[in-house]
Amino acid sequence: MTLIRPFLIVSLMLAGTAHGAEARYLGLLNRAHDSVVALDVAPAGTEAFVPRSIDALPGGGAGTTVRLADEGCRFDLRVAFRNGRRVIYRDVDVCRGDTLVIAPLKKTPDDRAVALEPQRAPRGR
C-alpha cells in the first residue's frame, strides 16, 4: 500500500505538468472585407507581441488555425490587414473557445477621405 501511494502522487503530478504545457491553438475566421496579412500574439494585458507566421487570409470567410503559445489561456491578438489597418482583440480566452471571428472594421473618417479623393489620370505628352 505504501508503494502505491507515492506512485499515484507522482503520476498525478506528471499528468498536471503535461496538461499545463499543452500547446494552445486558435482558429481564425476572417469575416472582414480585406485580407489578414499578419498576426502578432501577446499574453493578455502585456505589450509583448510576437509575430506568428501565417499565409494571407482572404476576407469573406477564409479560415486557418494558428499556434499561440505552449501555455496560458488568455491572449491579446494584433491583426493587420492588407489595406494597412490594424485591430487588437484583447483578452481572448482560448480555453473557453477555439475560434476567433475577425469582424469587418468600421469605416473611419480617413477611409471616407481616401474614397472621396478624386483619381487623376496621368497627363500624356
CSV table of C-alpha atoms in Angstrom, one decimal:
chain,number,residue,atom,x,y,z
A,1,MET,CA,0.0,0.0,0.0
A,2,THR,CA,2.8,2.4,0.7
A,3,LEU,CA,4.3,1.8,-2.7
A,4,ILE,CA,1.0,2.6,-4.5
A,5,ARG,CA,0.5,6.0,-2.8
A,6,PRO,CA,3.9,7.6,-3.9
A,7,PHE,CA,3.4,6.1,-7.4
A,8,LEU,CA,-0.1,7.7,-7.5
A,9,ILE,CA,1.2,11.1,-6.4
A,10,VAL,CA,4.0,11.1,-9.0
A,11,SER,CA,1.5,10.1,-11.7
A,12,LEU,CA,-0.9,12.9,-10.8
A,13,MET,CA,2.0,15.4,-10.8
A,14,LEU,CA,3.2,14.3,-14.2
A,15,ALA,CA,-0.4,14.5,-15.6
A,16,GLY,CA,-0.8,18.0,-14.3
A,17,THR,CA,2.5,19.1,-15.8
A,18,ALA,CA,1.7,17.6,-19.2
A,19,HIS,CA,-1.7,19.2,-19.2
A,20,GLY,CA,-0.3,22.6,-18.3
A,21,ALA,CA,2.3,22.5,-21.1
A,22,GLU,CA,-0.3,21.8,-23.9
A,23,ALA,CA,0.2,23.9,-26.9
A,24,ARG,CA,-2.6,26.5,-27.4
A,25,TYR,CA,-4.2,26.8,-30.9
A,26,LEU,CA,-6.8,29.1,-32.2
A,27,GLY,CA,-8.9,29.1,-35.3
A,28,LEU,CA,-9.2,32.4,-37.2
A,29,LEU,CA,-12.2,33.0,-39.3
A,30,ASN,CA,-11.9,36.2,-41.4
A,31,ARG,CA,-15.3,37.8,-41.9
A,32,ALA,CA,-13.7,41.2,-42.7
A,33,HIS,CA,-13.7,42.6,-46.2
A,34,ASP,CA,-9.9,42.7,-46.6
A,35,SER,CA,-7.2,40.0,-46.3
A,36,VAL,CA,-5.4,39.4,-43.0
A,37,VAL,CA,-1.6,39.6,-43.7
A,38,ALA,CA,-0.1,39.5,-40.2
A,39,LEU,CA,-0.8,38.3,-36.7
A,40,ASP,CA,1.0,39.1,-33.5
A,41,VAL,CA,0.3,37.4,-30.2
A,42,ALA,CA,1.0,38.5,-26.6
A,43,PRO,CA,-0.1,37.3,-23.2
A,44,ALA,CA,-3.2,39.2,-22.2
A,45,GLY,CA,-2.6,42.6,-20.7
A,46,THR,CA,1.0,42.9,-21.9
A,47,GLU,CA,2.6,44.6,-24.9
A,48,ALA,CA,5.0,41.7,-25.5
A,49,PHE,CA,3.7,40.9,-29.0
A,50,VAL,CA,5.4,38.2,-31.0
A,51,PRO,CA,4.7,37.7,-34.7
A,52,ARG,CA,3.1,34.4,-35.8
A,53,SER,CA,3.8,33.2,-39.3
A,54,ILE,CA,0.5,33.0,-41.4
A,55,ASP,CA,-0.3,32.9,-45.0
A,56,ALA,CA,-2.6,35.8,-46.2
A,57,LEU,CA,-6.1,35.0,-45.1
A,58,PRO,CA,-8.6,36.3,-47.6
A,59,GLY,CA,-11.6,38.2,-46.4
A,60,GLY,CA,-15.2,37.0,-46.6
A,61,GLY,CA,-14.9,33.8,-44.7
A,62,ALA,CA,-11.5,32.2,-45.1
A,63,GLY,CA,-10.1,30.3,-42.1
A,64,THR,CA,-6.9,28.9,-40.6
A,65,THR,CA,-5.5,27.6,-37.4
A,66,VAL,CA,-2.5,29.1,-35.6
A,67,ARG,CA,-0.4,28.1,-32.6
A,68,LEU,CA,-0.4,30.8,-30.0
A,69,ALA,CA,1.8,29.5,-27.2
A,70,ASP,CA,2.8,26.5,-25.1
A,71,GLU,CA,0.7,27.5,-22.1
A,72,GLY,CA,-1.8,30.0,-20.8
A,73,CYS,CA,-5.4,30.7,-21.8
A,74,ARG,CA,-5.7,34.4,-22.4
A,75,PHE,CA,-4.0,36.3,-25.2
A,76,ASP,CA,-4.1,39.7,-27.0
A,77,LEU,CA,-4.1,39.3,-30.8
A,78,ARG,CA,-3.0,42.1,-33.1
A,79,VAL,CA,-4.3,41.6,-36.6
A,80,ALA,CA,-3.0,43.5,-39.6
A,81,PHE,CA,-5.0,43.8,-42.9
A,82,ARG,CA,-3.7,44.2,-46.4
A,83,ASN,CA,-5.1,47.8,-46.5
A,84,GLY,CA,-2.8,48.8,-43.6
A,85,ARG,CA,-5.4,48.9,-40.9
A,86,ARG,CA,-4.9,47.0,-37.6
A,87,VAL,CA,-7.1,45.8,-34.8
A,88,ILE,CA,-6.3,44.3,-31.4
A,89,TYR,CA,-8.5,41.7,-29.9
A,90,ARG,CA,-7.9,41.8,-26.2
A,91,ASP,CA,-8.2,39.0,-23.6
A,92,VAL,CA,-9.1,36.2,-26.0
A,93,ASP,CA,-9.7,33.1,-23.9
A,94,VAL,CA,-8.6,30.1,-25.9
A,95,CYS,CA,-9.5,27.7,-23.1
A,96,ARG,CA,-13.2,28.7,-23.4
A,97,GLY,CA,-13.4,28.9,-27.2
A,98,ASP,CA,-11.4,27.7,-30.2
A,99,THR,CA,-12.3,30.2,-32.9
A,100,LEU,CA,-11.9,34.0,-33.2
A,101,VAL,CA,-14.2,35.6,-35.8
A,102,ILE,CA,-12.5,38.6,-37.3
A,103,ALA,CA,-15.3,41.1,-37.9
A,104,PRO,CA,-15.3,43.8,-40.6
A,105,LEU,CA,-13.8,47.1,-39.3
A,106,LYS,CA,-16.0,50.1,-39.1
A,107,LYS,CA,-15.3,52.9,-41.6
A,108,THR,CA,-13.3,55.8,-40.3
A,109,PRO,CA,-13.2,59.4,-41.5
A,110,ASP,CA,-9.8,58.6,-43.0
A,111,ASP,CA,-11.4,55.8,-45.1
A,112,ARG,CA,-14.0,58.1,-46.5
A,113,ALA,CA,-11.5,60.8,-47.3
A,114,VAL,CA,-9.4,58.3,-49.3
A,115,ALA,CA,-12.6,57.0,-51.1
A,116,LEU,CA,-13.7,60.5,-52.0
A,117,GLU,CA,-10.4,61.8,-53.2
A,118,PRO,CA,-10.5,62.3,-57.0
A,119,GLN,CA,-8.4,60.0,-59.1
A,120,ARG,CA,-6.2,61.8,-61.5
A,121,ALA,CA,-5.1,60.3,-64.8
A,122,PRO,CA,-1.5,60.8,-65.7
A,123,ARG,CA,-1.0,63.6,-68.3
A,124,GLY,CA,0.1,62.5,-71.7
A,125,ARG,CA,2.8,64.4,-73.6
